[in-house]
Each structure stands twice: as structure tokens, then as C-alpha cells.
Short mmCIF file of C-alpha atoms in Angstrom, two decimals:
data_model
loop_
_atom_site.label_atom_id
_atom_site.label_comp_id
_atom_site.label_asym_id
_atom_site.label_seq_id
_atom_site.Cartn_x
_atom_site.Cartn_y
_atom_site.Cartn_z
CA MET A 1 -25.52 33.52 15.59
CA PRO A 2 -26.70 30.55 17.81
CA VAL A 3 -28.88 28.80 15.15
CA LEU A 4 -28.24 25.22 16.64
CA HIS A 5 -30.50 25.85 19.60
CA ASP A 6 -33.30 26.98 17.29
CA ASP A 7 -32.75 23.88 14.95
CA LEU A 8 -32.82 21.36 17.81
CA SER A 9 -35.94 22.83 19.62
CA ASP A 10 -37.80 22.76 16.32
CA PHE A 11 -36.83 19.19 15.85
CA ALA A 12 -37.64 18.28 19.33
CA ASP A 13 -41.10 19.70 19.12
CA SER A 14 -41.63 17.80 15.89
CA ILE A 15 -40.73 14.51 17.58
CA VAL A 16 -42.27 14.97 21.10
CA LEU A 17 -45.37 16.94 19.97
CA GLY A 18 -45.86 15.55 16.56
CA LEU A 19 -45.76 18.92 15.05
CA GLY A 20 -44.37 19.82 11.52
CA LEU A 21 -41.10 21.47 11.25
CA SER A 22 -41.06 25.20 10.97
CA SER A 23 -39.98 26.68 7.72
CA LYS A 24 -36.57 27.70 9.25
CA VAL A 25 -35.49 24.03 9.44
CA GLN A 26 -35.76 22.29 6.29
CA PRO A 27 -34.05 18.70 6.66
CA PHE A 28 -33.30 16.71 3.62
CA CYS A 29 -33.89 13.19 2.51
CA PRO A 30 -32.95 12.22 -1.05
CA LYS A 31 -34.73 8.70 -0.87
CA TYR A 32 -37.93 9.06 1.05
CA PRO A 33 -40.30 11.85 2.40
CA VAL A 34 -38.82 13.78 5.31
CA GLU A 35 -42.15 12.67 7.13
CA THR A 36 -40.83 9.14 6.94
CA ALA A 37 -37.55 10.02 8.81
CA LEU A 38 -39.68 11.99 11.38
CA ASP A 39 -41.93 8.92 11.97
CA VAL A 40 -38.81 6.84 12.59
CA TYR A 41 -37.67 9.39 15.32
CA ARG A 42 -41.24 9.54 16.75
CA ASN A 43 -41.59 5.68 16.80
CA ASN A 44 -38.10 5.68 18.77
CA TYR A 45 -39.06 8.28 21.03
CA PHE A 46 -42.37 6.41 22.10
CA GLY A 47 -40.85 2.95 21.75
CA ASN A 48 -37.93 3.83 24.10
CA LEU A 49 -40.01 5.40 26.69
CA HIS A 50 -42.51 2.65 26.65
CA ASP A 51 -39.94 -0.01 27.05
CA ALA A 52 -38.57 1.93 29.78
CA LEU A 53 -41.80 1.84 31.58
CA ALA A 54 -42.36 -1.75 30.91
CA TYR A 55 -38.94 -2.43 32.47
CA ALA A 56 -39.93 -0.51 35.61
CA TYR A 57 -43.35 -1.77 35.92
CA PRO A 58 -43.62 -5.34 34.96
CA VAL A 59 -46.28 -6.15 37.56
CA ILE A 60 -48.63 -3.48 36.37
CA GLU A 61 -48.01 -4.78 32.87
CA GLN A 62 -49.08 -8.27 33.89
CA LEU A 63 -52.06 -6.94 35.88
CA VAL A 64 -53.53 -4.98 33.06
CA GLY A 65 -52.30 -6.79 30.10
CA LYS A 66 -49.94 -5.82 27.29
CA ASP A 67 -52.58 -3.85 25.19
CA PHE A 68 -53.96 -1.97 28.12
CA PHE A 69 -50.61 -1.10 29.29
CA ARG A 70 -49.46 0.27 25.80
CA CYS A 71 -52.64 2.51 25.95
CA LEU A 72 -51.58 3.60 29.56
CA THR A 73 -47.90 4.37 28.45
CA LYS A 74 -49.04 6.21 25.44
CA GLN A 75 -51.03 8.64 27.51
CA TYR A 76 -48.47 8.70 30.31
CA ILE A 77 -45.83 9.66 27.77
CA ALA A 78 -47.86 12.31 26.27
CA ARG A 79 -48.45 13.76 29.69
CA HIS A 80 -44.98 13.37 31.25
CA PRO A 81 -42.04 13.98 28.86
CA SER A 82 -38.72 12.59 29.83
CA ALA A 83 -36.46 14.75 31.86
CA SER A 84 -33.28 12.66 32.12
CA GLY A 85 -30.89 11.21 29.44
CA ASN A 86 -30.80 8.05 31.71
CA LEU A 87 -33.97 6.12 30.60
CA HIS A 88 -33.92 4.32 34.19
CA HIS A 89 -35.04 7.61 35.74
CA TYR A 90 -38.26 7.78 33.52
CA GLY A 91 -41.49 6.87 35.10
CA ALA A 92 -41.47 8.22 38.59
CA GLU A 93 -45.07 9.66 38.25
CA MET A 94 -46.72 6.45 37.33
CA ALA A 95 -48.65 5.82 40.68
CA ASP A 96 -50.32 9.35 40.53
CA PHE A 97 -51.03 8.89 36.78
CA ILE A 98 -52.72 5.70 37.23
CA ALA A 99 -54.62 7.26 40.33
CA GLY A 100 -56.09 9.64 37.66
CA PHE A 101 -56.53 7.29 34.63
CA GLU A 102 -60.26 6.73 34.39
CA PRO A 103 -60.00 3.25 32.65
CA ALA A 104 -58.07 1.79 35.56
CA GLN A 105 -60.25 2.94 38.33
CA GLY A 106 -61.67 -0.29 38.87
CA VAL A 107 -58.36 -1.83 39.88
CA VAL A 108 -58.19 -0.09 43.33
CA TYR A 109 -54.69 -1.19 44.52
CA LEU A 110 -52.98 -0.29 41.13
CA PRO A 111 -51.54 2.96 42.08
CA ASP A 112 -50.05 1.40 45.39
CA ILE A 113 -48.60 -1.49 43.28
CA ALA A 114 -46.96 1.28 41.03
CA VAL A 115 -45.49 3.01 44.16
CA LEU A 116 -44.01 -0.27 45.15
CA GLU A 117 -42.67 -1.04 41.77
CA TRP A 118 -41.01 2.24 41.33
CA ALA A 119 -39.56 1.80 44.80
CA CYS A 120 -37.96 -1.62 43.70
CA HIS A 121 -36.77 0.04 40.46
CA ARG A 122 -34.98 2.69 42.58
CA ALA A 123 -33.67 0.15 44.95
CA TYR A 124 -32.12 -1.77 41.95
CA PHE A 125 -30.28 1.27 40.66
CA ALA A 126 -29.42 2.72 44.25
CA ASP A 127 -26.02 3.20 45.51
CA ASP A 128 -24.20 0.82 47.67
CA GLY A 129 -24.04 1.48 51.36
CA PRO A 130 -21.89 0.13 54.23
CA THR A 131 -22.88 -2.77 56.59
CA LEU A 132 -23.39 -1.55 60.01
CA ASP A 133 -20.18 -1.55 62.26
CA VAL A 134 -21.51 -3.50 65.32
CA GLY A 135 -18.08 -3.15 66.79
CA ARG A 136 -18.30 0.80 66.72
CA LEU A 137 -21.99 0.55 68.08
CA LEU A 138 -20.71 -1.57 71.17
CA LYS A 139 -18.45 1.21 72.06
CA ILE A 140 -21.32 3.69 72.60
CA HIS A 141 -22.25 3.99 76.36
CA PRO A 142 -25.86 2.49 76.72
CA GLU A 143 -26.89 5.69 78.28
CA ASN A 144 -26.21 7.28 75.01
CA TYR A 145 -28.48 4.98 73.06
CA VAL A 146 -31.39 7.29 73.11
CA GLY A 147 -29.30 9.84 71.17
CA LEU A 148 -28.40 7.50 68.25
CA VAL A 149 -29.59 8.43 64.87
CA LEU A 150 -29.74 5.65 62.57
CA HIS A 151 -29.07 5.73 58.86
CA VAL A 152 -30.93 3.55 56.37
CA HIS A 153 -29.50 1.95 53.19
CA PRO A 154 -30.17 4.06 50.04
CA SER A 155 -31.92 0.88 48.43
CA SER A 156 -34.53 0.53 51.14
CA HIS A 157 -37.95 1.85 51.00
CA LEU A 158 -41.29 1.48 53.10
CA VAL A 159 -44.63 1.56 51.05
CA ARG A 160 -47.81 1.56 53.14
CA SER A 161 -51.07 0.49 51.52
CA SER A 162 -54.68 -0.51 52.45
CA TYR A 163 -54.31 -3.42 50.22
CA PRO A 164 -52.07 -6.62 50.22
CA ILE A 165 -49.44 -5.16 47.85
CA THR A 166 -46.62 -7.44 49.10
CA ALA A 167 -48.59 -10.65 48.13
CA ILE A 168 -49.70 -9.24 44.87
CA TRP A 169 -46.19 -8.16 43.93
CA ASN A 170 -44.61 -11.51 45.02
CA GLY A 171 -47.44 -13.52 43.18
CA HIS A 172 -46.22 -11.79 39.90
CA GLN A 173 -42.53 -12.44 40.18
CA PRO A 174 -40.81 -14.60 37.42
CA GLY A 175 -41.24 -18.33 38.86
CA ALA A 176 -43.79 -17.34 41.37
CA ASN A 177 -46.66 -20.06 42.36
CA CYS A 178 -49.58 -18.68 40.23
CA ASP A 179 -52.11 -20.35 42.49
CA PHE A 180 -52.49 -17.88 45.26
CA HIS A 181 -55.42 -16.22 46.75
CA ILE A 182 -55.55 -12.59 47.37
CA ASN A 183 -58.02 -11.12 49.85
CA LEU A 184 -58.33 -7.34 49.19
CA ASP A 185 -59.93 -6.90 52.57
CA SER A 186 -57.01 -8.32 54.55
CA GLY A 187 -56.03 -5.00 56.00
CA PRO A 188 -53.29 -2.59 55.71
CA THR A 189 -49.88 -3.74 54.47
CA ASN A 190 -46.36 -2.42 55.06
CA ALA A 191 -44.17 -3.37 52.38
CA LEU A 192 -40.48 -3.30 52.87
CA VAL A 193 -38.10 -3.00 49.95
CA SER A 194 -34.63 -4.10 50.60
CA ARG A 195 -31.59 -5.22 48.78
CA THR A 196 -30.32 -8.51 50.20
CA ASN A 197 -27.38 -10.04 48.71
CA ASN A 198 -28.03 -7.80 45.78
CA ALA A 199 -31.54 -9.14 45.06
CA ILE A 200 -34.55 -6.97 45.35
CA ILE A 201 -36.67 -8.42 48.33
CA VAL A 202 -40.23 -7.13 49.17
CA SER A 203 -41.36 -8.39 52.65
CA GLU A 204 -43.90 -7.25 55.17
CA LEU A 205 -43.32 -5.40 58.29
CA GLY A 206 -45.53 -5.09 61.25
CA GLU A 207 -47.40 -1.89 61.94
CA ALA A 208 -45.35 -0.89 64.93
CA ASP A 209 -41.99 -1.65 63.23
CA ALA A 210 -43.03 0.05 60.15
CA THR A 211 -44.16 3.14 62.15
CA TRP A 212 -40.78 3.13 64.06
CA LEU A 213 -38.85 2.71 60.81
CA GLN A 214 -40.78 5.65 59.13
CA ILE A 215 -39.73 7.82 61.97
CA ILE A 216 -36.39 6.78 61.95
CA ARG A 217 -35.86 7.53 58.25
CA SER A 218 -36.96 11.08 58.92
CA GLY A 219 -33.91 11.53 61.09
CA VAL A 220 -35.49 11.34 64.40
CA SER A 221 -33.23 9.77 67.25
CA LEU A 222 -33.66 6.32 68.40
CA GLY A 223 -34.97 7.39 71.92
CA GLU A 224 -37.58 9.71 70.55
CA ALA A 225 -38.66 7.39 67.64
CA THR A 226 -39.13 4.54 70.19
CA ALA A 227 -40.93 6.77 72.75
CA THR A 228 -43.45 7.80 69.94
CA VAL A 229 -44.16 4.20 68.79
CA LEU A 230 -44.70 3.05 72.27
CA GLU A 231 -47.34 5.49 72.88
CA CYS A 232 -49.42 3.82 70.20
CA HIS A 233 -47.96 0.28 70.16
CA PRO A 234 -47.05 -0.74 73.65
CA GLU A 235 -46.14 -4.11 72.21
CA PHE A 236 -43.19 -2.69 70.14
CA ASP A 237 -40.13 -4.87 70.58
CA LEU A 238 -37.24 -2.49 69.79
CA LEU A 239 -34.50 -5.06 70.13
CA ALA A 240 -36.36 -7.40 67.73
CA ALA A 241 -36.84 -4.60 65.30
CA LEU A 242 -33.28 -3.61 65.51
CA VAL A 243 -31.93 -7.31 64.94
CA ASN A 244 -34.38 -7.60 61.90
CA LEU A 245 -33.53 -4.44 60.27
CA VAL A 246 -29.76 -4.73 60.74
CA ALA A 247 -29.75 -8.40 59.58
CA ARG A 248 -31.47 -7.20 56.46
CA GLY A 249 -28.92 -4.50 55.64
CA ILE A 250 -31.53 -1.76 56.12
CA LEU A 251 -29.93 -0.02 59.15
CA ILE A 252 -26.26 0.68 58.02
CA ASP A 253 -24.79 3.45 60.02
CA PHE A 254 -25.41 5.75 62.83
CA THR A 255 -24.29 9.26 64.39
CA LEU A 256 -24.96 10.49 67.97
CA GLU A 257 -27.29 13.33 68.15
CA ASN A 258 -25.69 16.64 69.08
CA THR A 259 -22.20 15.31 68.05
CA GLN A 260 -22.93 15.16 64.34
CA MET B 1 -5.94 17.77 25.56
CA ALA B 2 -6.78 14.35 26.93
CA GLN B 3 -4.08 11.62 27.39
CA PRO B 4 -4.87 8.30 25.35
CA ALA B 5 -6.48 5.49 27.46
CA THR B 6 -3.32 3.76 29.11
CA HIS B 7 -5.20 0.22 29.17
CA SER B 8 -6.49 -0.09 25.82
CA LEU B 9 -8.73 -2.70 24.16
CA PRO B 10 -7.20 -5.66 22.64
CA CYS B 11 -7.15 -5.65 18.89
CA SER B 12 -9.70 -8.41 18.53
CA ALA B 13 -13.45 -9.01 18.33
CA GLY B 14 -15.69 -8.10 21.25
CA ILE B 15 -19.39 -8.50 21.90
CA GLY B 16 -21.87 -5.90 23.31
CA LEU B 17 -22.75 -7.82 26.62
CA ARG B 18 -26.67 -7.59 27.60
CA ALA B 19 -28.76 -8.94 30.46
CA PRO B 20 -29.71 -12.25 28.63
CA HIS B 21 -26.03 -13.39 28.53
CA TYR B 22 -24.55 -12.17 31.94
CA ARG B 23 -24.78 -15.61 33.52
CA GLU B 24 -23.46 -17.48 30.59
CA VAL B 25 -20.48 -15.25 30.15
CA LEU B 26 -19.61 -15.21 33.79
CA ASP B 27 -19.65 -19.00 33.82
CA GLY B 28 -16.56 -18.76 31.79
CA LEU B 29 -17.60 -20.66 28.93
CA SER B 30 -16.95 -17.93 26.32
CA LYS B 31 -13.86 -17.20 24.49
CA ILE B 32 -14.47 -13.41 24.05
CA GLY B 33 -11.60 -10.92 23.49
CA TRP B 34 -13.59 -8.13 25.38
CA VAL B 35 -17.10 -6.76 26.14
CA GLU B 36 -18.91 -3.52 25.72
CA VAL B 37 -21.83 -2.41 28.01
CA HIS B 38 -24.13 0.51 28.01
CA SER B 39 -22.77 2.70 30.86
CA GLU B 40 -26.27 3.86 32.15
CA ASN B 41 -27.30 0.30 32.87
CA PHE B 42 -24.56 0.29 35.65
CA PHE B 43 -24.92 3.78 37.22
CA GLY B 44 -25.48 3.08 41.16
CA GLY B 45 -24.44 -0.02 42.90
CA GLY B 46 -26.05 -3.51 43.84
CA ALA B 47 -26.45 -6.45 41.30
CA PRO B 48 -25.45 -4.56 38.20
CA LEU B 49 -22.29 -3.17 39.34
CA ARG B 50 -21.37 -6.44 41.03
CA THR B 51 -21.86 -8.37 37.84
CA LEU B 52 -19.92 -5.84 35.82
CA LEU B 53 -17.03 -6.05 38.34
CA LYS B 54 -17.07 -9.90 37.91
CA VAL B 55 -16.93 -9.67 34.15
CA ARG B 56 -14.15 -7.03 34.44
CA GLU B 57 -12.04 -9.80 36.45
CA HIS B 58 -12.22 -11.78 33.05
CA TYR B 59 -12.62 -9.48 30.12
CA PRO B 60 -11.41 -5.92 29.24
CA VAL B 61 -14.61 -3.71 29.35
CA SER B 62 -15.39 -0.91 27.34
CA LEU B 63 -18.34 1.71 28.53
CA HIS B 64 -20.52 2.87 25.97
CA GLY B 65 -22.81 5.67 26.84
CA VAL B 66 -26.28 6.56 25.21
CA GLY B 67 -27.35 9.30 27.35
CA MET B 68 -24.95 12.17 27.56
CA GLY B 69 -26.02 14.06 24.38
CA LEU B 70 -22.76 15.70 23.36
CA ALA B 71 -24.43 18.11 21.03
CA SER B 72 -27.51 18.97 23.27
CA THR B 73 -28.07 22.71 23.74
CA THR B 74 -29.00 22.17 27.51
CA PRO B 75 -26.00 22.07 30.00
CA ILE B 76 -24.44 18.78 30.52
CA ASP B 77 -26.29 16.88 33.34
CA GLN B 78 -23.75 17.02 36.02
CA MET B 79 -25.27 14.08 37.91
CA HIS B 80 -25.15 11.92 34.91
CA LEU B 81 -21.33 12.87 34.23
CA SER B 82 -20.46 12.14 37.91
CA ALA B 83 -22.34 8.73 37.89
CA LEU B 84 -20.25 7.83 34.81
CA HIS B 85 -17.04 9.19 36.50
CA ARG B 86 -17.87 6.95 39.63
CA LEU B 87 -18.33 3.96 37.35
CA CYS B 88 -15.06 4.58 35.51
CA ASP B 89 -13.26 4.61 38.80
CA ALA B 90 -14.94 1.35 39.84
CA VAL B 91 -14.47 -0.56 36.62
CA GLN B 92 -11.17 0.98 35.24
CA PRO B 93 -12.60 0.41 31.63
CA ALA B 94 -10.23 -0.02 28.71
CA ALA B 95 -12.51 2.54 26.70
CA VAL B 96 -15.23 5.12 27.38
CA SER B 97 -17.34 6.25 24.42
CA GLU B 98 -20.41 8.43 23.55
CA HIS B 99 -22.23 9.15 20.30
CA LEU B 100 -22.06 12.31 18.21
CA CYS B 101 -25.65 13.29 18.95
CA TRP B 102 -27.97 15.25 20.87
CA ASN B 103 -30.90 14.31 23.23
CA SER B 104 -31.96 17.31 25.02
CA ALA B 105 -33.16 20.80 23.91
CA ALA B 106 -35.46 23.59 25.06
CA GLY B 107 -36.51 21.57 28.22
CA LEU B 108 -37.27 18.41 26.28
CA VAL B 109 -35.43 15.21 26.62
CA ILE B 110 -35.62 12.54 23.73
CA ASN B 111 -34.00 9.45 24.67
CA ASP B 112 -32.48 8.65 21.25
CA LEU B 113 -29.61 9.41 19.22
CA LEU B 114 -30.34 12.39 17.13
CA PRO B 115 -28.53 14.20 14.35
CA PHE B 116 -27.66 17.98 14.02
CA PRO B 117 -26.35 20.19 11.40
CA TYR B 118 -22.54 20.08 11.04
CA THR B 119 -21.84 23.84 11.34
CA GLN B 120 -18.99 25.83 12.83
CA GLU B 121 -21.12 26.81 15.69
CA ALA B 122 -22.08 23.17 16.46
CA LEU B 123 -18.23 22.23 16.26
CA SER B 124 -17.17 24.82 19.01
CA HIS B 125 -20.35 23.84 21.09
CA VAL B 126 -19.50 19.99 20.86
CA ALA B 127 -15.61 20.53 21.38
CA THR B 128 -16.25 22.42 24.50
CA ARG B 129 -18.54 19.76 25.85
CA ILE B 130 -16.08 16.81 25.01
CA GLU B 131 -13.55 18.86 26.91
CA GLN B 132 -15.71 19.20 29.85
CA VAL B 133 -16.28 15.34 29.96
CA GLN B 134 -12.73 14.49 29.53
CA GLU B 135 -11.69 17.01 32.05
CA ILE B 136 -14.06 15.35 34.60
CA LEU B 137 -13.25 11.76 33.68
CA GLY B 138 -9.61 12.46 33.45
CA ARG B 139 -9.28 10.47 30.29
CA GLN B 140 -9.95 10.29 26.50
CA LEU B 141 -13.38 9.79 25.09
CA LEU B 142 -14.25 8.10 22.08
CA VAL B 143 -16.92 9.66 19.94
CA GLU B 144 -19.04 7.51 17.63
CA ASN B 145 -20.43 8.66 14.17
CA LEU B 146 -24.09 8.41 14.00
CA ALA B 147 -26.76 6.62 11.85
CA SER B 148 -29.01 9.41 10.57
CA TYR B 149 -32.29 9.46 8.78
CA LEU B 150 -32.33 13.01 7.75
CA ALA B 151 -29.72 15.56 6.98
CA PHE B 152 -29.48 19.35 7.42
CA PRO B 153 -28.69 21.24 4.06
CA HIS B 154 -27.12 24.16 6.07
CA SER B 155 -24.37 21.61 7.21
CA GLU B 156 -21.08 23.57 6.63
CA MET B 157 -19.07 20.39 6.53
CA THR B 158 -19.45 16.31 6.44
CA GLU B 159 -19.55 14.25 9.40
CA GLY B 160 -16.18 12.90 8.69
CA GLU B 161 -14.68 16.39 8.73
CA PHE B 162 -16.53 17.14 11.90
CA LEU B 163 -15.07 14.28 13.76
CA SER B 164 -11.74 15.05 12.36
CA GLU B 165 -11.93 18.68 13.76
CA LEU B 166 -13.26 17.29 17.20
CA VAL B 167 -10.15 15.10 17.21
CA SER B 168 -7.73 17.89 16.66
CA ARG B 169 -9.41 20.45 18.96
CA THR B 170 -10.04 17.95 21.82
CA GLY B 171 -7.78 14.80 21.55
CA CYS B 172 -10.85 12.68 21.67
CA GLY B 173 -10.61 9.36 19.78
CA ILE B 174 -13.14 8.02 17.24
CA LEU B 175 -15.44 4.91 17.38
CA PHE B 176 -16.15 4.15 13.81
CA ASP B 177 -19.42 2.46 13.53
CA VAL B 178 -19.25 0.86 10.01
CA GLU B 179 -23.07 0.01 9.98
CA ASN B 180 -23.91 3.71 10.96
CA LEU B 181 -21.82 4.86 7.88
CA TYR B 182 -23.46 2.44 5.57
CA VAL B 183 -26.95 3.55 6.85
CA ASN B 184 -26.14 7.07 5.96
CA VAL B 185 -24.78 5.92 2.49
CA ARG B 186 -28.13 4.28 1.73
CA ASN B 187 -30.36 6.89 3.46
CA LEU B 188 -28.38 10.28 2.51
CA ASP B 189 -25.92 9.55 -0.05
CA ALA B 190 -23.05 9.87 2.18
CA ASP B 191 -19.72 9.33 0.71
CA ALA B 192 -18.22 6.26 2.45
CA GLU B 193 -14.81 6.83 0.83
CA ALA B 194 -14.65 10.40 1.70
CA PHE B 195 -15.78 9.58 5.17
CA ILE B 196 -12.81 7.47 5.82
CA LYS B 197 -10.34 9.65 4.03
CA ALA B 198 -11.49 12.54 6.06
CA ILE B 199 -11.04 10.98 9.51
CA PRO B 200 -7.43 10.69 10.94
CA ALA B 201 -6.96 6.81 10.92
CA GLY B 202 -4.60 7.06 14.08
CA ALA B 203 -7.59 8.56 16.07
CA VAL B 204 -9.81 5.32 15.34
CA GLU B 205 -9.73 3.43 18.28
CA GLU B 206 -12.61 0.91 17.73
CA PHE B 207 -15.07 -0.57 15.14
CA HIS B 208 -18.62 -1.15 15.62
CA LEU B 209 -20.69 -3.63 13.47
CA ALA B 210 -24.49 -4.30 13.60
CA GLY B 211 -27.50 -5.15 11.83
CA TYR B 212 -30.10 -2.72 10.51
CA SER B 213 -33.79 -2.85 9.26
CA GLU B 214 -35.79 -1.02 6.78
CA ARG B 215 -38.90 1.24 7.22
CA GLY B 216 -40.55 2.89 4.09
CA GLY B 217 -37.20 2.89 2.22
CA CYS B 218 -35.34 4.32 5.26
CA LEU B 219 -32.59 2.20 6.84
CA VAL B 220 -32.94 2.15 10.64
CA ASP B 221 -30.07 1.42 13.01
CA THR B 222 -32.12 -1.20 15.05
CA HIS B 223 -29.23 -3.67 16.10
CA ASP B 224 -31.64 -6.50 15.88
CA SER B 225 -30.11 -8.77 13.00
CA PRO B 226 -26.83 -10.36 11.78
CA VAL B 227 -24.46 -8.01 10.20
CA HIS B 228 -25.38 -7.46 6.41
CA PRO B 229 -23.06 -8.34 3.66
CA GLU B 230 -22.73 -4.94 2.50
CA VAL B 231 -21.62 -3.95 5.99
CA TRP B 232 -19.02 -6.65 6.06
CA GLU B 233 -17.77 -5.43 2.68
CA LEU B 234 -17.59 -1.68 4.13
CA TYR B 235 -15.59 -3.25 7.26
CA GLU B 236 -13.01 -4.75 4.92
CA TYR B 237 -12.57 -1.65 3.03
CA ALA B 238 -12.23 0.42 6.28
CA LEU B 239 -9.67 -2.20 7.78
CA GLN B 240 -7.55 -1.57 4.45
CA HIS B 241 -7.61 2.13 4.86
CA ILE B 242 -7.50 2.57 8.75
CA GLY B 243 -5.90 -0.71 9.84
CA PRO B 244 -7.10 -3.44 12.32
CA ARG B 245 -8.88 -1.98 15.48
CA PRO B 246 -10.78 -3.66 18.27
CA THR B 247 -14.27 -4.49 16.83
CA LEU B 248 -17.49 -4.84 18.44
CA ILE B 249 -20.57 -6.84 17.54
CA GLU B 250 -23.57 -4.85 18.79
CA TRP B 251 -27.00 -6.78 19.10
CA ASP B 252 -29.64 -4.88 21.24
CA SER B 253 -33.15 -6.15 20.26
CA ASP B 254 -34.41 -9.62 19.35
CA ILE B 255 -31.05 -10.51 21.12
CA PRO B 256 -30.05 -14.08 19.90
CA ALA B 257 -28.39 -17.09 21.85
CA LEU B 258 -24.74 -16.28 22.76
CA PRO B 259 -23.21 -18.66 20.25
CA VAL B 260 -24.98 -16.68 17.36
CA LEU B 261 -23.17 -13.46 18.70
CA MET B 262 -19.93 -15.39 19.01
CA GLY B 263 -20.25 -16.54 15.56
CA GLU B 264 -20.61 -13.04 14.30
CA ALA B 265 -17.55 -12.16 16.44
CA ALA B 266 -15.55 -14.94 14.86
CA ASN B 267 -16.44 -13.44 11.34
CA ALA B 268 -15.05 -10.03 12.55
CA GLN B 269 -12.01 -11.82 14.17
CA ASN B 270 -11.20 -13.73 10.83
CA ARG B 271 -11.19 -10.43 8.95
CA LEU B 272 -8.97 -8.82 11.63
CA GLU B 273 -6.54 -11.56 11.41
CA LYS B 274 -6.39 -11.29 7.69
CA TYR B 275 -5.27 -7.66 8.02
CA HIS B 276 -3.06 -8.31 10.88
CA ALA B 277 -1.20 -10.93 8.78
CA ARG B 278 -1.03 -8.43 5.82
CA ALA B 279 0.45 -5.80 8.07
CA ALA B 280 3.00 -8.24 9.53
#
């Protein structure tokens, strides 16, 4: 008779939901009340998830302060239980949660900072990718360039925001100059997350380059992506964009359309 | 049955390597027998893996998982297992270990090390899962005894008997955490002598030592302080009955300066040498 599942489910509910144990499961503590033991497990549960969020969202914690952050994580944890044994996977829904979190409404750029921090967190733990094989690229006949489908590094992410999130993020990194001015009306930002020499870098990308990269990321061929961008951004410089994105390890590989 | 690891840990004292000490350890200033890291911190590539590969050039590495949930009643997370497999291929660790615990049931994941009743049903369940893990990794898994804050009266055997059965059914090894056993003695009246008699000495591949704290009369496995005198005493008793084995100092919270950790490792090393000398 499979009773293990019932025992663990009951125990899990008691830890996550703070419920009492059902009469079927009666654990035993000879030295202190069972509730003391359950409280230790409940504290561990909250503490481990809180620490995982603080690790993934250090800029959010700095922006709102430790006490506010603790209140935020408490409610986040109640709403979003963990779904992975790997704590580094915890916290993916933070941006949406903050967007709906009434006490944080005054800080308009906070959800976008959360998107950026989650992108950085994922970038840190992303798999490695190759470096673009330029020799192989040179063997492609120029008339076939339009059919190139470019692949991006698994650590690279693009976060587009109406606020200067790149400046805010960089201003809150360890060792950053605290004496900086943020103008919230400075216009949209395209924050590009990359992993260069194994360090997580957040830099800005121009509007045309960002639009092009976003299309490329969706698997569209070089020719089609470039034509689409040139319609809205006639100033788009394809060669400069390619040089920049290859140098930063963002474009790592390619296939030829129709020959994949 | 899994084959024992071909490259085993040296029978000396090692330290749990955590982020604050990466730089200092890599600068080569440290005379450390071996290091152990939490496997999940190195899933993926980039800086974590590069760092670990550099460490691996200088020290034998043990991978210690905290997220597999060997006793969970939800299926083994195949992504998790395959990430561990890739890490093992990259690092070629001297040992791979997990805890005798669960972390997932009924759609809920609890990122902690949780106890369960030691029943025949649980034994078959955990043995099957250890076999799955060993099959994928292609190597022996060490299974660590757990620090518990409560016990289940319907357990049909002790933790020591449960571990012993796992060894004979799966060929897994045992990671004997001396502090965890001490916590269970104090919290749950566990019988330390009986535990040590119950587990097959030949299957014990590693010892763990750490500090605990106390909350409301309950000892909690917090790894945030030096090894307590009573735990050293129990370690010496374990050395007498099991023999010298690779021994790790774990310190995961309020992490001290590296020399403090090294001092704790030296204390373990002295005791190991004493028993090495006696055995010689």
C-alpha cells in the first residue's frame, strides 16, 4: 500500500501552506513539541527561497531596501511555490509579480529591472556555446549571405524598456560609482546581456541593431531580417552590427536556409 | 550494481569550497587535500564551470548534490540528472553524493533536505531511484545520512539499517555525516553506536563534519560554526569502528576566513593521522 506518497504530501502541505498535519501522520519528537520541528522546516523553506531571490535580484533588493524586499519575497513565495530542486531556477515570475505588487507601484521601472536581473541570472548559469567559425563563414558564397540563419549564444538576452535600465543596473553593481544621475525620461533603452570572458555584461544597443537582433533571434534569415529593419531604420549598418555582435560572442554559429 | 569510483578521494581532510574562497584557493596558497562543492552551483557553463575546472587542476573534487530528492515521490527530474551527468563528464569528480531525503511531493517542491519514514515501501522506492541515478551517471553514488528534526513512528527500521539495505541492493556508498548523526542523537534519541554497527564499514567512503545551532531545544544542521567538541568525540569513535576515510569540513553560512576553515581541516587531519598510525 503506497503510504509514502500520502505521508510526504501531508508533510509538504504543512511546510508550504503552514497547515497542521493530518491525523494520519503523527511525527514524533521526544524533546520538544512537533510544532517546533515543523517551524524549523517552515523557516528553512522560506529562508532558502528568500536567499535564492536575493541572489538573483540584488539590484531590486538595493533599490527597495532589505525590509521591503523581505516583505516582497514573503508574498512572492506564498504566490509562487518552487517548482525545481535547483534553487537557481527559482524566481522566474518576479517581474510580473512586482508589476502587480501594489506597494511597489511608485517605482515604475522596477518590473523592467527584474526582467533584466533574471536575464543576467540565466546568463550566468547558461550553457557554453561555440565561437563563430569565421573561416567557415568565408567559404559561403556572398550571393548566399541573405539565406544565412544566425544563432545566438545561450547566455545572450535583449531586454527592451521605456526606462534607462542599463544605467540603473550598472550603477548598482559592486564597485560602481554611486554618484550618477538617472533621467527617467531619457527614452527607451535596449539592454543587451552578454557573457564576455565569463563575466556578465549589460550594455546598450541602438534601436536599429536591437530590432535586427530580435528578429534574428526568432530564426529569421539575415536577408529578411535586414530588409525588415531597413524599412524603418534606413541608417542601419549591417556590417557594424555584425562586427559588434560577433566580437561580443553573441552571434556564435550559422546555418544556411533550406539546407538545414 | 554500480562499480566503485576509479579515482577516489585521498584519505585526508578536505573543505567545502564556497564562492568567498574561490580566488584564494585558486591562487594556490592553500594546502588542501581535496574540495567538495554543491553540484547545482555548477550546472551550465560560463564562470562557475571554468572556476571548478581550474580548481580541479589542483585538487581532487567531490560533487555534493542538494537537489535530487532521492526519496521524493515525484519522478526524478531528468533535466536535473542530465545536468549532473554533464558536470560529471566535464569535471571527472572523485566522488558524487546526494542526501537520503526528499524535496518534492504532490506537485510541491521544498528546497530543503526532508526526512521520511524508513519503511519497506520507502526502501524499494529509494533503491530504485538510486539505481536510476547510478545508471545514468555510470558510476557509484554516495548517499548521506540526514539530520532530522522529527521522526516517524511507523518507521520499520532505523536509518542505519535503511542505509545498509540500500548499499546491498544498489551498490551505493555511504557518506557518513557525523554531525547529522549527533543531531539525531540529541533531537530524536537516535543510537549512535547502533547506527555505526548497522552500516557496513567498507561502504563508508567519506565523513562530513560541521557545526549545528539550536532553536527551542532542537539542534539544527546549520553549518554556520566550528565543529562542536561532542561531534569531534563522535568522529573519533567513528574512526575507531569504521577506519580513516576522506573527511570534509562543511561551512555554508557565516562563512569564515579560509585559515579558520583550514584550521578545522587540520583538526580532522590530526585525528585521521592518529588512526592511520594505529592501523599501520
